[in-house]
């Protein structure tokens, strides 16, 4: 998508601090970290948000989660734990309309909403 900042990060027009990359998935550090560990994991394919997901994307979204597991091992925060968040739409405050999974960690995470 022409106007999408995360698509521009995927094709290198906007620089990012990459953590992981393969043919389907890219992970990079959030530019404005909300925790000591704040990594964004995105599919390279442009999908605006959760409500746009189609059945054909099921493998891809599954792969995002196994990639998160890989990143946690690679970056050494698997044992201490972390949180994964996806904002969707207006009430969530989603700002970037390219689906992304925030990995947050590196401290005790407060403001637990569920559980
Ligand atoms: P959202 O509110 O859409 O769930 O989160 C968007 C996230 O993208 C925010 O945490 C914001 O800091 C991050 N972000 C926005 N623009 C850029 C950018 O150009 N580079 C990086 N690395 N992160 C960005
Ligand atoms: Zn995009």
mmCIF file of N, CA and C and ligand atoms in Angstrom:
data_model
loop_
_atom_site.group_PDB
_atom_site.id
_atom_site.type_symbol
_atom_site.label_atom_id
_atom_site.label_comp_id
_atom_site.label_asym_id
_atom_site.label_seq_id
_atom_site.Cartn_x
_atom_site.Cartn_y
_atom_site.Cartn_z
ATOM 1 N N UNK A 1 0.846 -1.207 0.000
ATOM 2 C CA UNK A 1 0.000 0.000 0.000
ATOM 3 C C UNK A 1 0.881 1.256 0.000
ATOM 4 N N UNK A 2 0.589 2.186 -0.886
ATOM 5 C CA UNK A 2 1.459 3.345 -1.098
ATOM 6 C C UNK A 2 1.631 4.224 0.125
ATOM 7 N N UNK A 3 0.543 4.426 0.863
ATOM 8 C CA UNK A 3 0.594 5.397 1.948
ATOM 9 C C UNK A 3 0.826 4.776 3.318
ATOM 10 N N UNK A 4 1.221 3.527 3.338
ATOM 11 C CA UNK A 4 1.321 2.806 4.613
ATOM 12 C C UNK A 4 2.759 2.843 5.128
ATOM 13 N N UNK A 5 2.961 3.370 6.337
ATOM 14 C CA UNK A 5 4.344 3.472 6.830
ATOM 15 C C UNK A 5 4.963 2.098 7.079
ATOM 16 N N UNK A 6 4.160 1.118 7.481
ATOM 17 C CA UNK A 6 4.759 -0.200 7.720
ATOM 18 C C UNK A 6 5.105 -0.901 6.402
ATOM 19 N N UNK A 7 4.316 -0.678 5.345
ATOM 20 C CA UNK A 7 4.726 -1.195 4.022
ATOM 21 C C UNK A 7 6.031 -0.540 3.584
ATOM 22 N N UNK A 8 6.193 0.741 3.915
ATOM 23 C CA UNK A 8 7.446 1.432 3.571
ATOM 24 C C UNK A 8 8.615 0.867 4.374
ATOM 25 N N UNK A 9 8.366 0.472 5.606
ATOM 26 C CA UNK A 9 9.412 -0.189 6.403
ATOM 27 C C UNK A 9 9.750 -1.545 5.780
ATOM 28 N N UNK A 10 8.708 -2.281 5.327
ATOM 29 C CA UNK A 10 8.951 -3.591 4.695
ATOM 30 C C UNK A 10 9.840 -3.431 3.468
ATOM 31 N N UNK A 11 9.560 -2.417 2.638
ATOM 32 C CA UNK A 11 10.378 -2.323 1.413
ATOM 33 C C UNK A 11 11.581 -1.394 1.561
ATOM 34 N N UNK A 12 11.881 -0.996 2.790
ATOM 35 C CA UNK A 12 13.138 -0.294 3.059
ATOM 36 C C UNK A 12 13.123 1.202 2.806
ATOM 37 N N UNK A 13 11.974 1.763 2.421
ATOM 38 C CA UNK A 13 11.899 3.226 2.209
ATOM 39 C C UNK A 13 12.002 3.988 3.517
ATOM 40 N N UNK A 14 11.541 3.371 4.602
ATOM 41 C CA UNK A 14 11.704 3.950 5.945
ATOM 42 C C UNK A 14 12.586 2.981 6.731
ATOM 43 N N UNK A 15 13.655 3.485 7.338
ATOM 44 C CA UNK A 15 14.548 2.587 8.080
ATOM 45 C C UNK A 15 13.905 2.076 9.372
ATOM 46 N N UNK A 16 14.355 0.925 9.820
ATOM 47 C CA UNK A 16 13.894 0.394 11.105
ATOM 48 C C UNK A 16 15.012 -0.429 11.712
ATOM 49 N N UNK A 17 14.917 -0.613 13.019
ATOM 50 C CA UNK A 17 15.880 -1.485 13.707
ATOM 51 C C UNK A 17 15.298 -2.889 13.710
ATOM 52 N N UNK A 18 15.736 -3.690 12.730
ATOM 53 C CA UNK A 18 15.150 -5.020 12.537
ATOM 54 C C UNK A 18 15.613 -6.010 13.599
ATOM 55 N N UNK A 19 14.672 -6.848 13.993
ATOM 56 C CA UNK A 19 14.945 -7.899 14.970
ATOM 57 C C UNK A 19 14.878 -9.266 14.290
ATOM 58 N N UNK A 20 13.998 -9.389 13.312
ATOM 59 C CA UNK A 20 13.784 -10.669 12.619
ATOM 60 C C UNK A 20 13.165 -10.385 11.258
ATOM 61 N N UNK A 21 13.552 -11.186 10.271
ATOM 62 C CA UNK A 21 12.920 -11.058 8.956
ATOM 63 C C UNK A 21 12.945 -12.398 8.230
ATOM 64 N N UNK A 22 11.840 -12.734 7.606
ATOM 65 C CA UNK A 22 11.832 -13.827 6.626
ATOM 66 C C UNK A 22 10.926 -13.405 5.478
ATOM 67 N N UNK A 23 10.541 -14.339 4.640
ATOM 68 C CA UNK A 23 9.791 -13.945 3.434
ATOM 69 C C UNK A 23 8.381 -13.414 3.746
ATOM 70 N N UNK A 24 7.854 -13.766 4.907
ATOM 71 C CA UNK A 24 6.470 -13.390 5.244
ATOM 72 C C UNK A 24 6.340 -12.367 6.368
ATOM 73 N N UNK A 25 7.324 -12.330 7.237
ATOM 74 C CA UNK A 25 7.188 -11.611 8.508
ATOM 75 C C UNK A 25 8.394 -10.692 8.738
ATOM 76 N N UNK A 26 8.113 -9.531 9.335
ATOM 77 C CA UNK A 26 9.191 -8.620 9.735
ATOM 78 C C UNK A 26 8.935 -8.184 11.180
ATOM 79 N N UNK A 27 10.006 -8.098 11.961
ATOM 80 C CA UNK A 27 9.902 -7.588 13.330
ATOM 81 C C UNK A 27 10.959 -6.511 13.526
ATOM 82 N N UNK A 28 10.563 -5.430 14.188
ATOM 83 C CA UNK A 28 11.485 -4.307 14.395
ATOM 84 C C UNK A 28 11.120 -3.593 15.694
ATOM 85 N N UNK A 29 12.078 -2.833 16.220
ATOM 86 C CA UNK A 29 11.836 -2.112 17.468
ATOM 87 C C UNK A 29 10.863 -0.959 17.243
ATOM 88 N N UNK A 30 9.940 -0.802 18.185
ATOM 89 C CA UNK A 30 9.007 0.331 18.134
ATOM 90 C C UNK A 30 9.789 1.634 18.312
ATOM 91 N N UNK A 31 9.435 2.637 17.521
ATOM 92 C CA UNK A 31 10.157 3.916 17.549
ATOM 93 C C UNK A 31 9.908 4.678 18.856
ATOM 94 N N UNK A 32 8.828 4.369 19.529
ATOM 95 C CA UNK A 32 8.458 5.081 20.759
ATOM 96 C C UNK A 32 8.102 4.046 21.831
ATOM 97 N N UNK A 33 9.143 3.376 22.368
ATOM 98 C CA UNK A 33 8.878 2.193 23.205
ATOM 99 C C UNK A 33 8.086 2.503 24.473
ATOM 100 N N UNK A 34 7.113 1.647 24.744
ATOM 101 C CA UNK A 34 6.280 1.777 25.946
ATOM 102 C C UNK A 34 6.800 0.899 27.076
ATOM 103 N N UNK A 35 7.850 0.129 26.817
ATOM 104 C CA UNK A 35 8.455 -0.761 27.810
ATOM 105 C C UNK A 35 9.899 -1.009 27.361
ATOM 106 N N UNK A 36 10.755 -1.521 28.259
ATOM 107 C CA UNK A 36 12.152 -1.772 27.864
ATOM 108 C C UNK A 36 12.262 -2.677 26.633
ATOM 109 N N UNK A 37 11.381 -3.647 26.518
ATOM 110 C CA UNK A 37 11.285 -4.431 25.279
ATOM 111 C C UNK A 37 9.977 -4.034 24.601
ATOM 112 N N UNK A 38 10.073 -3.502 23.399
ATOM 113 C CA UNK A 38 8.858 -3.164 22.632
ATOM 114 C C UNK A 38 9.168 -3.388 21.160
ATOM 115 N N UNK A 39 8.726 -4.536 20.699
ATOM 116 C CA UNK A 39 9.004 -4.977 19.326
ATOM 117 C C UNK A 39 7.671 -5.092 18.593
ATOM 118 N N UNK A 40 7.651 -4.670 17.349
ATOM 119 C CA UNK A 40 6.452 -4.811 16.511
ATOM 120 C C UNK A 40 6.685 -5.945 15.522
ATOM 121 N N UNK A 41 5.725 -6.842 15.440
ATOM 122 C CA UNK A 41 5.809 -7.959 14.494
ATOM 123 C C UNK A 41 4.689 -7.779 13.482
ATOM 124 N N UNK A 42 5.048 -7.780 12.208
ATOM 125 C CA UNK A 42 4.038 -7.531 11.161
ATOM 126 C C UNK A 42 4.156 -8.560 10.039
ATOM 127 N N UNK A 43 3.024 -8.857 9.394
ATOM 128 C CA UNK A 43 3.117 -9.609 8.139
ATOM 129 C C UNK A 43 3.597 -8.641 7.056
ATOM 130 N N UNK A 44 4.401 -9.127 6.133
ATOM 131 C CA UNK A 44 4.829 -8.253 5.026
ATOM 132 C C UNK A 44 3.638 -7.878 4.145
ATOM 133 N N UNK A 45 2.692 -8.783 4.046
ATOM 134 C CA UNK A 45 1.467 -8.509 3.292
ATOM 135 C C UNK A 45 0.670 -7.400 3.984
ATOM 136 N N UNK A 46 0.179 -6.450 3.220
ATOM 137 C CA UNK A 46 -0.625 -5.379 3.820
ATOM 138 C C UNK A 46 -2.022 -5.888 4.178
ATOM 139 N N UNK A 47 -2.271 -5.957 5.477
ATOM 140 C CA UNK A 47 -3.615 -6.222 6.003
ATOM 141 C C UNK A 47 -3.856 -5.086 6.987
ATOM 142 N N UNK A 48 -4.918 -4.316 6.806
ATOM 143 C CA UNK A 48 -5.073 -3.085 7.599
ATOM 144 C C UNK A 48 -5.277 -3.384 9.079
ATOM 145 N N UNK A 49 -6.133 -4.338 9.382
ATOM 146 C CA UNK A 49 -6.481 -4.581 10.782
ATOM 147 C C UNK A 49 -7.181 -5.930 10.910
ATOM 148 N N UNK A 50 -7.406 -6.322 12.162
ATOM 149 C CA UNK A 50 -7.996 -7.647 12.412
ATOM 150 C C UNK A 50 -9.293 -7.864 11.650
ATOM 151 N N UNK A 51 -10.101 -6.815 11.527
ATOM 152 C CA UNK A 51 -11.393 -6.967 10.864
ATOM 153 C C UNK A 51 -11.259 -7.243 9.362
ATOM 154 N N UNK A 52 -10.059 -7.085 8.832
ATOM 155 C CA UNK A 52 -9.812 -7.352 7.401
ATOM 156 C C UNK A 52 -9.291 -8.762 7.157
ATOM 157 N N UNK A 53 -9.045 -9.497 8.242
ATOM 158 C CA UNK A 53 -8.449 -10.831 8.081
ATOM 159 C C UNK A 53 -9.377 -11.767 7.331
ATOM 160 N N UNK A 54 -8.777 -12.594 6.471
ATOM 161 C CA UNK A 54 -9.547 -13.576 5.712
ATOM 162 C C UNK A 54 -9.034 -14.974 6.046
ATOM 163 N N UNK A 55 -9.835 -15.975 5.698
ATOM 164 C CA UNK A 55 -9.418 -17.354 5.991
ATOM 165 C C UNK A 55 -8.060 -17.659 5.393
ATOM 166 N N UNK A 56 -7.774 -17.093 4.228
ATOM 167 C CA UNK A 56 -6.486 -17.357 3.568
ATOM 168 C C UNK A 56 -5.305 -16.820 4.390
ATOM 169 N N UNK A 57 -5.573 -15.984 5.391
ATOM 170 C CA UNK A 57 -4.503 -15.422 6.222
ATOM 171 C C UNK A 57 -4.222 -16.248 7.480
ATOM 172 N N UNK A 58 -4.950 -17.339 7.661
ATOM 173 C CA UNK A 58 -4.821 -18.095 8.914
ATOM 174 C C UNK A 58 -3.406 -18.608 9.145
ATOM 175 N N UNK A 59 -2.769 -19.139 8.099
ATOM 176 C CA UNK A 59 -1.396 -19.653 8.239
ATOM 177 C C UNK A 59 -0.440 -18.520 8.613
ATOM 178 N N UNK A 60 -0.651 -17.387 7.964
ATOM 179 C CA UNK A 60 0.220 -16.233 8.179
ATOM 180 C C UNK A 60 0.136 -15.746 9.627
ATOM 181 N N UNK A 61 -1.062 -15.666 10.151
ATOM 182 C CA UNK A 61 -1.215 -15.179 11.526
ATOM 183 C C UNK A 61 -0.671 -16.209 12.517
ATOM 184 N N UNK A 62 -0.842 -17.481 12.205
ATOM 185 C CA UNK A 62 -0.212 -18.531 13.018
ATOM 186 C C UNK A 62 1.300 -18.367 13.016
ATOM 187 N N UNK A 63 1.838 -18.068 11.846
ATOM 188 C CA UNK A 63 3.291 -17.890 11.716
ATOM 189 C C UNK A 63 3.787 -16.692 12.526
ATOM 190 N N UNK A 64 2.954 -15.663 12.616
ATOM 191 C CA UNK A 64 3.333 -14.500 13.443
ATOM 192 C C UNK A 64 3.592 -14.965 14.885
ATOM 193 N N UNK A 65 2.724 -15.820 15.405
ATOM 194 C CA UNK A 65 2.894 -16.251 16.796
ATOM 195 C C UNK A 65 4.102 -17.165 16.984
ATOM 196 N N UNK A 66 4.365 -18.052 16.027
ATOM 197 C CA UNK A 66 5.576 -18.876 16.175
ATOM 198 C C UNK A 66 6.819 -17.997 16.007
ATOM 199 N N UNK A 67 6.702 -16.947 15.219
ATOM 200 C CA UNK A 67 7.824 -16.005 15.080
ATOM 201 C C UNK A 67 8.053 -15.245 16.384
ATOM 202 N N UNK A 68 6.975 -14.857 17.042
ATOM 203 C CA UNK A 68 7.106 -14.195 18.343
ATOM 204 C C UNK A 68 7.857 -15.110 19.316
ATOM 205 N N UNK A 69 7.517 -16.385 19.284
ATOM 206 C CA UNK A 69 8.212 -17.363 20.132
ATOM 207 C C UNK A 69 9.706 -17.411 19.795
ATOM 208 N N UNK A 70 10.033 -17.417 18.510
ATOM 209 C CA UNK A 70 11.442 -17.401 18.075
ATOM 210 C C UNK A 70 12.162 -16.154 18.551
ATOM 211 N N UNK A 71 11.486 -15.014 18.422
ATOM 212 C CA UNK A 71 12.103 -13.738 18.800
ATOM 213 C C UNK A 71 12.374 -13.722 20.306
ATOM 214 N N UNK A 72 11.434 -14.240 21.085
ATOM 215 C CA UNK A 72 11.617 -14.270 22.542
ATOM 216 C C UNK A 72 12.849 -15.098 22.915
ATOM 217 N N UNK A 73 13.061 -16.195 22.203
ATOM 218 C CA UNK A 73 14.265 -17.012 22.438
ATOM 219 C C UNK A 73 15.509 -16.271 21.978
ATOM 220 N N UNK A 74 15.437 -15.752 20.763
ATOM 221 C CA UNK A 74 16.581 -15.063 20.144
ATOM 222 C C UNK A 74 17.034 -13.861 20.983
ATOM 223 N N UNK A 75 16.078 -13.109 21.490
ATOM 224 C CA UNK A 75 16.405 -11.882 22.222
ATOM 225 C C UNK A 75 16.575 -12.128 23.724
ATOM 226 N N UNK A 76 16.319 -13.377 24.160
ATOM 227 C CA UNK A 76 16.617 -13.757 25.537
ATOM 228 C C UNK A 76 15.614 -13.308 26.584
ATOM 229 N N UNK A 77 14.363 -13.085 26.184
ATOM 230 C CA UNK A 77 13.368 -12.701 27.198
ATOM 231 C C UNK A 77 12.245 -13.731 27.338
ATOM 232 N N UNK A 78 12.499 -14.925 26.820
ATOM 233 C CA UNK A 78 11.484 -15.977 26.869
ATOM 234 C C UNK A 78 11.084 -16.328 28.306
ATOM 235 N N UNK A 79 12.096 -16.492 29.176
ATOM 236 C CA UNK A 79 11.833 -16.969 30.540
ATOM 237 C C UNK A 79 11.138 -15.910 31.392
ATOM 238 N N UNK A 80 11.482 -14.657 31.190
ATOM 239 C CA UNK A 80 10.909 -13.607 32.041
ATOM 240 C C UNK A 80 9.469 -13.270 31.657
ATOM 241 N N UNK A 81 9.074 -13.636 30.454
ATOM 242 C CA UNK A 81 7.691 -13.414 30.024
ATOM 243 C C UNK A 81 7.500 -12.071 29.345
ATOM 244 N N UNK A 82 6.349 -11.927 28.753
ATOM 245 C CA UNK A 82 6.070 -10.725 27.953
ATOM 246 C C UNK A 82 4.582 -10.715 27.625
ATOM 247 N N UNK A 83 4.136 -9.674 26.967
ATOM 248 C CA UNK A 83 2.726 -9.546 26.596
ATOM 249 C C UNK A 83 2.648 -9.226 25.105
ATOM 250 N N UNK A 84 1.624 -9.765 24.434
ATOM 251 C CA UNK A 84 1.404 -9.481 23.012
ATOM 252 C C UNK A 84 0.057 -8.778 22.874
ATOM 253 N N UNK A 85 0.078 -7.641 22.182
ATOM 254 C CA UNK A 85 -1.147 -6.834 22.026
ATOM 255 C C UNK A 85 -1.350 -6.473 20.560
ATOM 256 N N UNK A 86 -2.593 -6.592 20.116
ATOM 257 C CA UNK A 86 -2.973 -6.058 18.803
ATOM 258 C C UNK A 86 -4.151 -5.114 18.987
ATOM 259 N N UNK A 87 -3.959 -3.874 18.612
ATOM 260 C CA UNK A 87 -5.065 -2.924 18.619
ATOM 261 C C UNK A 87 -5.838 -3.054 17.321
ATOM 262 N N UNK A 88 -7.155 -2.888 17.411
ATOM 263 C CA UNK A 88 -8.000 -2.986 16.218
ATOM 264 C C UNK A 88 -9.037 -1.880 16.244
ATOM 265 N N UNK A 89 -8.834 -0.903 15.386
ATOM 266 C CA UNK A 89 -9.875 0.099 15.160
ATOM 267 C C UNK A 89 -9.938 1.208 16.190
ATOM 268 N N UNK A 90 -10.975 1.998 16.064
ATOM 269 C CA UNK A 90 -11.120 3.274 16.758
ATOM 270 C C UNK A 90 -11.031 3.171 18.279
ATOM 271 N N UNK A 91 -11.829 2.298 18.882
ATOM 272 C CA UNK A 91 -11.858 2.267 20.343
ATOM 273 C C UNK A 91 -10.538 1.795 20.949
ATOM 274 N N UNK A 92 -9.751 1.040 20.177
ATOM 275 C CA UNK A 92 -8.463 0.554 20.683
ATOM 276 C C UNK A 92 -7.376 1.605 20.565
ATOM 277 N N UNK A 93 -7.629 2.625 19.740
ATOM 278 C CA UNK A 93 -6.599 3.639 19.490
ATOM 279 C C UNK A 93 -5.585 3.236 18.434
ATOM 280 N N UNK A 94 -5.894 2.227 17.622
ATOM 281 C CA UNK A 94 -4.967 1.820 16.550
ATOM 282 C C UNK A 94 -4.582 3.017 15.689
ATOM 283 N N UNK A 95 -3.265 3.227 15.550
ATOM 284 C CA UNK A 95 -2.779 4.391 14.796
ATOM 285 C C UNK A 95 -2.261 4.017 13.418
ATOM 286 N N UNK A 96 -1.604 2.875 13.338
ATOM 287 C CA UNK A 96 -1.035 2.459 12.052
ATOM 288 C C UNK A 96 -1.926 1.368 11.463
ATOM 289 N N UNK A 97 -2.457 1.644 10.294
ATOM 290 C CA UNK A 97 -3.424 0.731 9.678
ATOM 291 C C UNK A 97 -2.729 -0.330 8.821
ATOM 292 N N UNK A 98 -1.831 -1.044 9.462
ATOM 293 C CA UNK A 98 -1.204 -2.256 8.912
ATOM 294 C C UNK A 98 -1.074 -3.154 10.127
ATOM 295 N N UNK A 99 -1.761 -4.264 10.108
ATOM 296 C CA UNK A 99 -1.883 -5.088 11.319
ATOM 297 C C UNK A 99 -0.507 -5.370 11.934
ATOM 298 N N UNK A 100 -0.441 -5.248 13.259
ATOM 299 C CA UNK A 100 0.834 -5.463 13.948
ATOM 300 C C UNK A 100 0.591 -5.996 15.341
ATOM 301 N N UNK A 101 1.593 -6.697 15.829
ATOM 302 C CA UNK A 101 1.544 -7.357 17.124
ATOM 303 C C UNK A 101 2.646 -6.738 17.974
ATOM 304 N N UNK A 102 2.247 -6.035 19.025
ATOM 305 C CA UNK A 102 3.226 -5.440 19.930
ATOM 306 C C UNK A 102 3.718 -6.532 20.880
ATOM 307 N N UNK A 103 5.032 -6.714 20.987
ATOM 308 C CA UNK A 103 5.607 -7.527 22.062
ATOM 309 C C UNK A 103 6.125 -6.547 23.107
ATOM 310 N N UNK A 104 5.603 -6.675 24.319
ATOM 311 C CA UNK A 104 6.012 -5.781 25.399
ATOM 312 C C UNK A 104 6.618 -6.600 26.525
ATOM 313 N N UNK A 105 7.725 -6.120 27.076
ATOM 314 C CA UNK A 105 8.355 -6.851 28.166
ATOM 315 C C UNK A 105 9.518 -6.069 28.745
ATOM 316 N N UNK A 106 10.312 -6.791 29.543
ATOM 317 C CA UNK A 106 11.486 -6.168 30.137
ATOM 318 C C UNK A 106 11.201 -5.487 31.460
ATOM 319 N N UNK A 107 9.970 -5.592 31.931
ATOM 320 C CA UNK A 107 9.601 -5.077 33.254
ATOM 321 C C UNK A 107 8.298 -5.769 33.666
ATOM 322 N N UNK A 108 7.920 -5.622 34.940
ATOM 323 C CA UNK A 108 6.603 -6.106 35.356
ATOM 324 C C UNK A 108 5.577 -5.207 34.678
ATOM 325 N N UNK A 109 4.702 -5.811 33.909
ATOM 326 C CA UNK A 109 3.742 -5.028 33.135
ATOM 327 C C UNK A 109 2.503 -4.752 33.975
ATOM 328 N N UNK A 110 2.220 -3.488 34.192
ATOM 329 C CA UNK A 110 1.051 -3.108 34.983
ATOM 330 C C UNK A 110 -0.206 -3.066 34.143
ATOM 331 N N UNK A 111 -1.150 -2.314 34.605
ATOM 332 C CA UNK A 111 -2.441 -2.090 33.936
ATOM 333 C C UNK A 111 -2.973 -3.305 33.181
ATOM 334 N N UNK A 112 -2.972 -4.438 33.915
ATOM 335 C CA UNK A 112 -3.512 -5.649 33.313
ATOM 336 C C UNK A 112 -5.026 -5.509 33.223
ATOM 337 N N UNK A 113 -5.570 -5.632 32.035
ATOM 338 C CA UNK A 113 -7.008 -5.416 31.846
ATOM 339 C C UNK A 113 -7.770 -6.735 31.983
ATOM 340 N N UNK A 114 -7.151 -7.810 31.522
ATOM 341 C CA UNK A 114 -7.834 -9.111 31.529
ATOM 342 C C UNK A 114 -7.057 -10.081 32.427
ATOM 343 N N UNK A 115 -7.787 -10.871 33.222
ATOM 344 C CA UNK A 115 -7.146 -11.946 33.969
ATOM 345 C C UNK A 115 -6.943 -11.600 35.431
HETATM 346 P P1 LIG B 1 -0.880 1.162 17.284
HETATM 347 O O1 LIG B 1 -1.333 2.299 18.155
HETATM 348 O O2 LIG B 1 -1.312 1.377 15.851
HETATM 349 O O3 LIG B 1 -1.238 -0.175 17.828
HETATM 350 O O4 LIG B 1 0.698 1.200 17.336
HETATM 351 C C1 LIG B 1 1.502 1.769 16.360
HETATM 352 C C2 LIG B 1 2.919 1.720 16.889
HETATM 353 O O5 LIG B 1 3.801 2.004 15.809
HETATM 354 C C3 LIG B 1 3.200 2.748 17.984
HETATM 355 O O6 LIG B 1 3.667 2.083 19.154
HETATM 356 C C4 LIG B 1 4.283 3.650 17.358
HETATM 357 O O7 LIG B 1 5.252 4.070 18.282
HETATM 358 C C5 LIG B 1 4.877 2.766 16.275
HETATM 359 N N1 LIG B 1 5.388 3.467 15.123
HETATM 360 C C6 LIG B 1 4.738 4.437 14.410
HETATM 361 N N2 LIG B 1 5.501 4.853 13.383
HETATM 362 C C7 LIG B 1 6.651 4.123 13.439
HETATM 363 C C8 LIG B 1 7.837 4.110 12.643
HETATM 364 O O8 LIG B 1 7.990 4.840 11.656
HETATM 365 N N3 LIG B 1 8.821 3.238 13.009
HETATM 366 C C9 LIG B 1 8.680 2.406 14.091
HETATM 367 N N4 LIG B 1 9.721 1.588 14.363
HETATM 368 N N5 LIG B 1 7.581 2.393 14.862
HETATM 369 C C10 LIG B 1 6.584 3.247 14.544
HETATM 370 ZN ZN1 LIG B 2 0.909 -1.720 4.919
#
